[in-house]
PDB file of C-alpha atoms in Angstrom:
ATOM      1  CA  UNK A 266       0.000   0.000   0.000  1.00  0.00           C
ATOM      2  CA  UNK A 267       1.053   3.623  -0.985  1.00  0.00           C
ATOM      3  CA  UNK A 268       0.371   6.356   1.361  1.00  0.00           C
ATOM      4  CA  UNK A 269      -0.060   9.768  -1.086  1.00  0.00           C
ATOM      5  CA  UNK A 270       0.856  12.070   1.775  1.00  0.00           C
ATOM      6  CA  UNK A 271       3.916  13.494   3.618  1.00  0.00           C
ATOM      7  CA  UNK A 272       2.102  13.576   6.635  1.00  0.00           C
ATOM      8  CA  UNK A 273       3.514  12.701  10.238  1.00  0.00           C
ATOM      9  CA  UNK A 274       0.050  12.228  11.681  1.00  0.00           C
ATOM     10  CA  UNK A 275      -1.111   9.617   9.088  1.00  0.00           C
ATOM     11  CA  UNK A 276       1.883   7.743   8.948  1.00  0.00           C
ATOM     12  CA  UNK A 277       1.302   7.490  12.603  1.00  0.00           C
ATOM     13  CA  UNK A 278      -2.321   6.303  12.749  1.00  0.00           C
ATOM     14  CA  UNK A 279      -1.499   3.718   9.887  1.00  0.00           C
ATOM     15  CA  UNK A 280       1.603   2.229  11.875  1.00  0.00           C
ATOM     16  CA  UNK A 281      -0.401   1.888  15.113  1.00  0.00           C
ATOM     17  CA  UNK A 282      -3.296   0.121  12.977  1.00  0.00           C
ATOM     18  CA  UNK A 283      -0.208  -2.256  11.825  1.00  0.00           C
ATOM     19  CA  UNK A 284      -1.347  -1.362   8.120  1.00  0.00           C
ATOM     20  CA  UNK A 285       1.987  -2.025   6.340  1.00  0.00           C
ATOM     21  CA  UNK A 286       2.627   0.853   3.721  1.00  0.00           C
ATOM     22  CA  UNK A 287       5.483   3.007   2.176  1.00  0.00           C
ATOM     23  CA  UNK A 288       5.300   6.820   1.645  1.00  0.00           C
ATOM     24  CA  UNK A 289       4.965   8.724  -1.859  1.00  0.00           C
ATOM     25  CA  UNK A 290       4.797  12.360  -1.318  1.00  0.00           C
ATOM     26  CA  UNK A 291       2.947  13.931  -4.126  1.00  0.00           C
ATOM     27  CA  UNK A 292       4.517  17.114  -5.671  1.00  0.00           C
ATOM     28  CA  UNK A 293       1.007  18.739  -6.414  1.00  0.00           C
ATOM     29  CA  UNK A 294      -0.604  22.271  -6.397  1.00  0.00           C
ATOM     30  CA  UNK A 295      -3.946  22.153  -3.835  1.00  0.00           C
ATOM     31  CA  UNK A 296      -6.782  23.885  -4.607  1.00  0.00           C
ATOM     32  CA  UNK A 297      -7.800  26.653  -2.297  1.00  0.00           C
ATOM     33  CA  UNK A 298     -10.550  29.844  -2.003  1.00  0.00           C
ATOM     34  CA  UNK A 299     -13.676  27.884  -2.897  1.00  0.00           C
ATOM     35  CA  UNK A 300     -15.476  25.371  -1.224  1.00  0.00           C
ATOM     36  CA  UNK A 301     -13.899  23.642   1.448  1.00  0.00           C
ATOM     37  CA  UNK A 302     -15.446  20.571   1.448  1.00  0.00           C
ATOM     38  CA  UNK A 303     -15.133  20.142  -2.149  1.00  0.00           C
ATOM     39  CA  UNK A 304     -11.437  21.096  -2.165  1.00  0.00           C
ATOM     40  CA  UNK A 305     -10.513  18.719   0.327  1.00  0.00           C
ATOM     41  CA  UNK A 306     -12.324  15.917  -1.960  1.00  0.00           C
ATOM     42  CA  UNK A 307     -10.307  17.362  -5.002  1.00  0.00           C
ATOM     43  CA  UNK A 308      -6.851  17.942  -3.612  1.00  0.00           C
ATOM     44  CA  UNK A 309      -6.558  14.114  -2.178  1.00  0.00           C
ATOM     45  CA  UNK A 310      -7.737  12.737  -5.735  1.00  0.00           C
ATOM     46  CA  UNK A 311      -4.650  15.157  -7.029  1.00  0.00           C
ATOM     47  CA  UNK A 312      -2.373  13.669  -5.013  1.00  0.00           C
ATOM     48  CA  UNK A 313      -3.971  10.075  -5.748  1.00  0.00           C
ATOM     49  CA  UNK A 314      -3.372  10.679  -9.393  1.00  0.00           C
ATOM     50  CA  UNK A 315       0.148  12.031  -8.836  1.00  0.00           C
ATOM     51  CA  UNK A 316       1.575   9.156  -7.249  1.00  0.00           C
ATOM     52  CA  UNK A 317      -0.494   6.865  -9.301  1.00  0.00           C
ATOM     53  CA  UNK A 318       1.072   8.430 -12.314  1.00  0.00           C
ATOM     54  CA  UNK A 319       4.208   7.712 -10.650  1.00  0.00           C
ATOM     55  CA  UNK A 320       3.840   4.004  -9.693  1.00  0.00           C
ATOM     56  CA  UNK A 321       1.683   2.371 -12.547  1.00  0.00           C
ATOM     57  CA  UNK A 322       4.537   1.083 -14.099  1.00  0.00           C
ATOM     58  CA  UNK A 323       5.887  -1.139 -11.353  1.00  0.00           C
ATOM     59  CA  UNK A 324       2.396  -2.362  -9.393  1.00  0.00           C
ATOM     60  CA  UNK A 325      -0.688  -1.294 -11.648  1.00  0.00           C
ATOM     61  CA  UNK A 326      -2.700  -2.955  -9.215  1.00  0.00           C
ATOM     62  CA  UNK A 327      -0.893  -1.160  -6.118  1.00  0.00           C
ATOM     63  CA  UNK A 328      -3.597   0.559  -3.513  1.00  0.00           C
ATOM     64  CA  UNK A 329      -2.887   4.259  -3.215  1.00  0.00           C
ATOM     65  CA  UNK A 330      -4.496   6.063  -0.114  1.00  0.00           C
ATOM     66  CA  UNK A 331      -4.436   9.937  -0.320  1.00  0.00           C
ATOM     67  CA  UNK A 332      -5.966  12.204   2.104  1.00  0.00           C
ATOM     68  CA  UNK A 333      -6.124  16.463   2.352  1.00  0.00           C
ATOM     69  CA  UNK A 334      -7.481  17.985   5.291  1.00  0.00           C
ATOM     70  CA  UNK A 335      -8.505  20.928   6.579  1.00  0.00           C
ATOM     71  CA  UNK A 336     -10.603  23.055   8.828  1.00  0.00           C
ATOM     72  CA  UNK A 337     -13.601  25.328   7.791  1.00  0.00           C
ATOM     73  CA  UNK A 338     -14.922  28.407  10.104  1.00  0.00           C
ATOM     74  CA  UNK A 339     -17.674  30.129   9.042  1.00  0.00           C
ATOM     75  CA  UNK A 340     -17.636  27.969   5.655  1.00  0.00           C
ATOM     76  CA  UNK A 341     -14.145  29.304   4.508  1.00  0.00           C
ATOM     77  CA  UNK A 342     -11.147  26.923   4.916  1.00  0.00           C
ATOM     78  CA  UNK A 343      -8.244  28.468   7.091  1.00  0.00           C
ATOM     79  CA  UNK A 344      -5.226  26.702   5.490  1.00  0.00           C
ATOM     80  CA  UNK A 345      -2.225  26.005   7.592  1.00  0.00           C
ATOM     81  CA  UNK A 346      -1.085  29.403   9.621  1.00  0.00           C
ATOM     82  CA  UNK A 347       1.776  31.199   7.582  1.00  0.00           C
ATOM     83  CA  UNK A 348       3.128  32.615  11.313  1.00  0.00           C
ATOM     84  CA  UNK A 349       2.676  32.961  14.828  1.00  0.00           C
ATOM     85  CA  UNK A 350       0.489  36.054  14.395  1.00  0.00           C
ATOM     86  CA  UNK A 351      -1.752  34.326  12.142  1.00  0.00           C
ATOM     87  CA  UNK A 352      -1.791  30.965  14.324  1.00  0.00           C
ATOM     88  CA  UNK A 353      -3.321  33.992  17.037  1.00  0.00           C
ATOM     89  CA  UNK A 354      -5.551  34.751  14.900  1.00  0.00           C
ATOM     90  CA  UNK A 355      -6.974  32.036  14.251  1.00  0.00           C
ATOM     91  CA  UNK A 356      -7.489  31.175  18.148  1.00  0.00           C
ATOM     92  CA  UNK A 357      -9.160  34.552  18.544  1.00  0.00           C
ATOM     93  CA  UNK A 358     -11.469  33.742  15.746  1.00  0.00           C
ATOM     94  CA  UNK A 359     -12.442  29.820  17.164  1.00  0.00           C
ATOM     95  CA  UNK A 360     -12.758  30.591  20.570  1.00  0.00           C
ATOM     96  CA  UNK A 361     -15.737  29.470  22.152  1.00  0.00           C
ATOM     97  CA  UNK A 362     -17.197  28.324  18.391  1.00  0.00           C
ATOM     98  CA  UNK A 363     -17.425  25.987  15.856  1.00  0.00           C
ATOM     99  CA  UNK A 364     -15.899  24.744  13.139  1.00  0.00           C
ATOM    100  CA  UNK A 365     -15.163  21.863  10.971  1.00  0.00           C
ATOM    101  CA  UNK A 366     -12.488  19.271  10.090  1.00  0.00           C
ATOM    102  CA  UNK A 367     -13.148  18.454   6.707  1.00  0.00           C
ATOM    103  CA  UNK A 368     -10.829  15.320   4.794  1.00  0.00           C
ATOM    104  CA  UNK A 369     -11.063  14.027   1.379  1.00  0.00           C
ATOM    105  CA  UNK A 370      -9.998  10.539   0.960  1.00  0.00           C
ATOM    106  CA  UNK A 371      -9.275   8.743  -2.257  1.00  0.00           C
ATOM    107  CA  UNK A 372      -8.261   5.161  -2.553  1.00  0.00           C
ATOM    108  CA  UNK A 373      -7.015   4.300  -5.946  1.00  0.00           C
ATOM    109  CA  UNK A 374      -6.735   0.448  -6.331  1.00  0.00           C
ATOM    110  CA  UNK A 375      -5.971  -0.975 -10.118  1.00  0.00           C
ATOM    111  CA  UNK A 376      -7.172   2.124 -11.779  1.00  0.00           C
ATOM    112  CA  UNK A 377     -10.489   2.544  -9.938  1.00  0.00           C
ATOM    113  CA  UNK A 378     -11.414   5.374  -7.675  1.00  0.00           C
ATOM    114  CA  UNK A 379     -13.390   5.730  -4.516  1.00  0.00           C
ATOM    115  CA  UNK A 380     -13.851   8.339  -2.522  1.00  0.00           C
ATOM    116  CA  UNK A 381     -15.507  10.084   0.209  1.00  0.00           C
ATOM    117  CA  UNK A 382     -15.672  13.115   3.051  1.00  0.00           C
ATOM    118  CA  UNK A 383     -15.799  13.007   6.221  1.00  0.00           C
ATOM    119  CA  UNK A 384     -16.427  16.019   8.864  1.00  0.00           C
ATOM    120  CA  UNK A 385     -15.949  16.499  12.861  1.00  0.00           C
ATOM    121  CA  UNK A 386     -17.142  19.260  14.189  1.00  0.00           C
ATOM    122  CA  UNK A 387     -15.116  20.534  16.740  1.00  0.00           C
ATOM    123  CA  UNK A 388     -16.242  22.960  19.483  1.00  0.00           C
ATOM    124  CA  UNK A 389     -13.243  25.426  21.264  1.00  0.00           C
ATOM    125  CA  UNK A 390     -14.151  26.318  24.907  1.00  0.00           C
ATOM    126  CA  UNK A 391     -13.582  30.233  25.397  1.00  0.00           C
ATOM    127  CA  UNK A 392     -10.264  30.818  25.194  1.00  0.00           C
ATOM    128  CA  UNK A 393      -8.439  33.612  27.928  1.00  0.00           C
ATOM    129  CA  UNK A 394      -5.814  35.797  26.607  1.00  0.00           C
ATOM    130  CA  UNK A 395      -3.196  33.153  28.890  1.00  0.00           C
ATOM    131  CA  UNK A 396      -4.559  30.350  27.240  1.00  0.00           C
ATOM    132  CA  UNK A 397      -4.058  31.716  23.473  1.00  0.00           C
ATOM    133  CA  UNK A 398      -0.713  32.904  24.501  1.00  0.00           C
ATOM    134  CA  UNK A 399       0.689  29.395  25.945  1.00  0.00           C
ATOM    135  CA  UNK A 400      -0.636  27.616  22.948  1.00  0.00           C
ATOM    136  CA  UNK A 401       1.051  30.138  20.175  1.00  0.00           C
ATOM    137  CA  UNK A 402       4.270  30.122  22.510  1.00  0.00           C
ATOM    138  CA  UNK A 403       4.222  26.223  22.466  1.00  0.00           C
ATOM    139  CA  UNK A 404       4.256  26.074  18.672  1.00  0.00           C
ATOM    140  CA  UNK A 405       2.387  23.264  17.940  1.00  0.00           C
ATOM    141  CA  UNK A 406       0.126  25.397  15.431  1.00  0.00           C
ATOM    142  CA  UNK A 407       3.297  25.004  12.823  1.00  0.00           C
ATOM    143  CA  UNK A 408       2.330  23.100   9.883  1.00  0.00           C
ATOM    144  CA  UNK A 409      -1.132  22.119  11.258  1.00  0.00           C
ATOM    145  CA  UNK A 410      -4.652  23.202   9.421  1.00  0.00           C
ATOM    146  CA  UNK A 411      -6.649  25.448  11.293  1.00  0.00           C
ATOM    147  CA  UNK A 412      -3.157  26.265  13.838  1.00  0.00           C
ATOM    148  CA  UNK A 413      -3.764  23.093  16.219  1.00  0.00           C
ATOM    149  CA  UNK A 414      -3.461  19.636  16.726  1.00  0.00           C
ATOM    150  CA  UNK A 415      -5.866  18.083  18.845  1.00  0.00           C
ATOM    151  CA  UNK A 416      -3.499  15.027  19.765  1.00  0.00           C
ATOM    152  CA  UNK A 417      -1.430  17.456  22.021  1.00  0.00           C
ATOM    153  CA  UNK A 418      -1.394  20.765  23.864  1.00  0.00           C
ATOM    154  CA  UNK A 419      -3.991  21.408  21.123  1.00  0.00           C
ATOM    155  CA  UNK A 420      -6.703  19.197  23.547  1.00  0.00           C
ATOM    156  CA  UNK A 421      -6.897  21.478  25.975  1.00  0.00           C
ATOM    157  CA  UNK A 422      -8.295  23.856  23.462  1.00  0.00           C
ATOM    158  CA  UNK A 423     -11.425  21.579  23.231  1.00  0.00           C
ATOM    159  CA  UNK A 424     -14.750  22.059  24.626  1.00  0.00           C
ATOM    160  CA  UNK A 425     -16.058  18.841  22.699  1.00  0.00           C
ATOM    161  CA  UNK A 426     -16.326  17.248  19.366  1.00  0.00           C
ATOM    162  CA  UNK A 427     -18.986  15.274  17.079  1.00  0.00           C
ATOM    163  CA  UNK A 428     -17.598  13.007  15.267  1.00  0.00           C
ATOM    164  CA  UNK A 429     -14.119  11.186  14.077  1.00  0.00           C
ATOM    165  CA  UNK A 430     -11.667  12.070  16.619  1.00  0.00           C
ATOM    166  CA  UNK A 431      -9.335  10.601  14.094  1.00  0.00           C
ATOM    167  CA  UNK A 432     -10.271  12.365  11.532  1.00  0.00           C
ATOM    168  CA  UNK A 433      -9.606  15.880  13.151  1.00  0.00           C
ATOM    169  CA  UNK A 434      -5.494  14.317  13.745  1.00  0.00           C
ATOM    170  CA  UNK A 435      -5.408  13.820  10.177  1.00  0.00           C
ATOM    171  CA  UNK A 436      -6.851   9.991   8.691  1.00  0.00           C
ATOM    172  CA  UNK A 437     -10.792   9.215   8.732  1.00  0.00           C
ATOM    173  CA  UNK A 438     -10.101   5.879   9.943  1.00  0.00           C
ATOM    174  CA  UNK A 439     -13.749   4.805   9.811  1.00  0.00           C
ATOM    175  CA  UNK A 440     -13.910   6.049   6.364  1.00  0.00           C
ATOM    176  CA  UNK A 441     -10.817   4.474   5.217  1.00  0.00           C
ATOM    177  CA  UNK A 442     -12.138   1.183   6.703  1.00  0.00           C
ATOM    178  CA  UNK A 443     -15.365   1.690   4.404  1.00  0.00           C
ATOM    179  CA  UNK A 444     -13.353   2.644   1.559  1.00  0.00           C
ATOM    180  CA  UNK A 445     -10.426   0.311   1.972  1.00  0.00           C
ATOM    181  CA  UNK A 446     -11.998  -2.698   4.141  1.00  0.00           C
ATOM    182  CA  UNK A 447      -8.969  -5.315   2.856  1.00  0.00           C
ATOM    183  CA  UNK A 448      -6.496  -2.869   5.185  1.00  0.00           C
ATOM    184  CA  UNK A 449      -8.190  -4.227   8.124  1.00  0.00           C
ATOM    185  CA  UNK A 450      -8.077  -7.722   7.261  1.00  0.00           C
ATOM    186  CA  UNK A 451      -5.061  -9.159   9.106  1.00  0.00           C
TER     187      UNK A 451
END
């Protein structure tokens, strides 16, 4: 199996499920400024399709796995933070609201495609000016969509969630178990 991703978290999640797999990172332009749940869809079937490209020689019937994720306030993705001023923002903004972890998932197995979306809405308790300031100081926002990670520091941030815990540190699991069942099978 072929993970389509150059992400810590999901190699993480896939090792602890004992899925065996080796890592392609795609070299692909993501779509952003429209809708996020769409783009999320769209930018894992890009990387699907870039690694695919990449790999049909040796195992045309290899199983790709590509995932994009990202969080929506007010139905507008934020994107990864570019700095700790924006990270702040982006505290300021979620505090005591709403929002969602969106992630595409595409599973490309001897040329065929499935795919699929799944969302966690995740609730932030109000957040003091201390609070914001330990979390941006920390650093953890670096790199992350939406400025936290939810496996960390990033928990205490959390007044509750609705849905796939897994899904907001970076894999659907349930989903990839729906789209991917034979992973699961050892």
């Amino acid at each position: 199996m072929l993970l389509a991703s150059g992400s810590p978290q999901r190699r993480e999640i896939l090792a602890k499920l004992g899925i065996e797999f080796e890592v392609e990172v795609p070299g692909v332009e993501e779509l952003s400024g429209g809708d996020p749940a769409a783009e999320v869809v769209e930018n894992a079937r890009r990387k699907a399709a870039a690694v695919a490209g990449l790999t049909v020689g040796d195992d045309p019937e290899a199983l790709i796995i590509a995932c994009d994720t990202d969080v929506a306030l007010d139905g507008r993705a934020l994107g990864k933070p570019a700095d700790a001023e924006e990270a702040r923002s982006y505290l300021d903004r979620m505090s005591g609201r709403a929002h969602q972890v969106l992630s595409g998932l595409v599973v490309v197995r001897g040329g065929e495609e499935l795919s699929g979306l799944e969302r966690t809405t995740v609730v932030f308790k109000p957040l003091s000016e201390p609070e914001k300031e330990r979390y941006v100081n920390f650093g953890e926002w670096r790199g992350r969509s939406g400025g936290y990670a939810i496996q960390t520091l990033g928990s205490t941030l959390v007044e509750r969630l609705e849905g796939s815990v897994s899904n907001v540190v970076g894999l659907p699991v349930g989903l990839l178990a729906e789209l991917a069942p034979e992973l699961f099978e050892h």
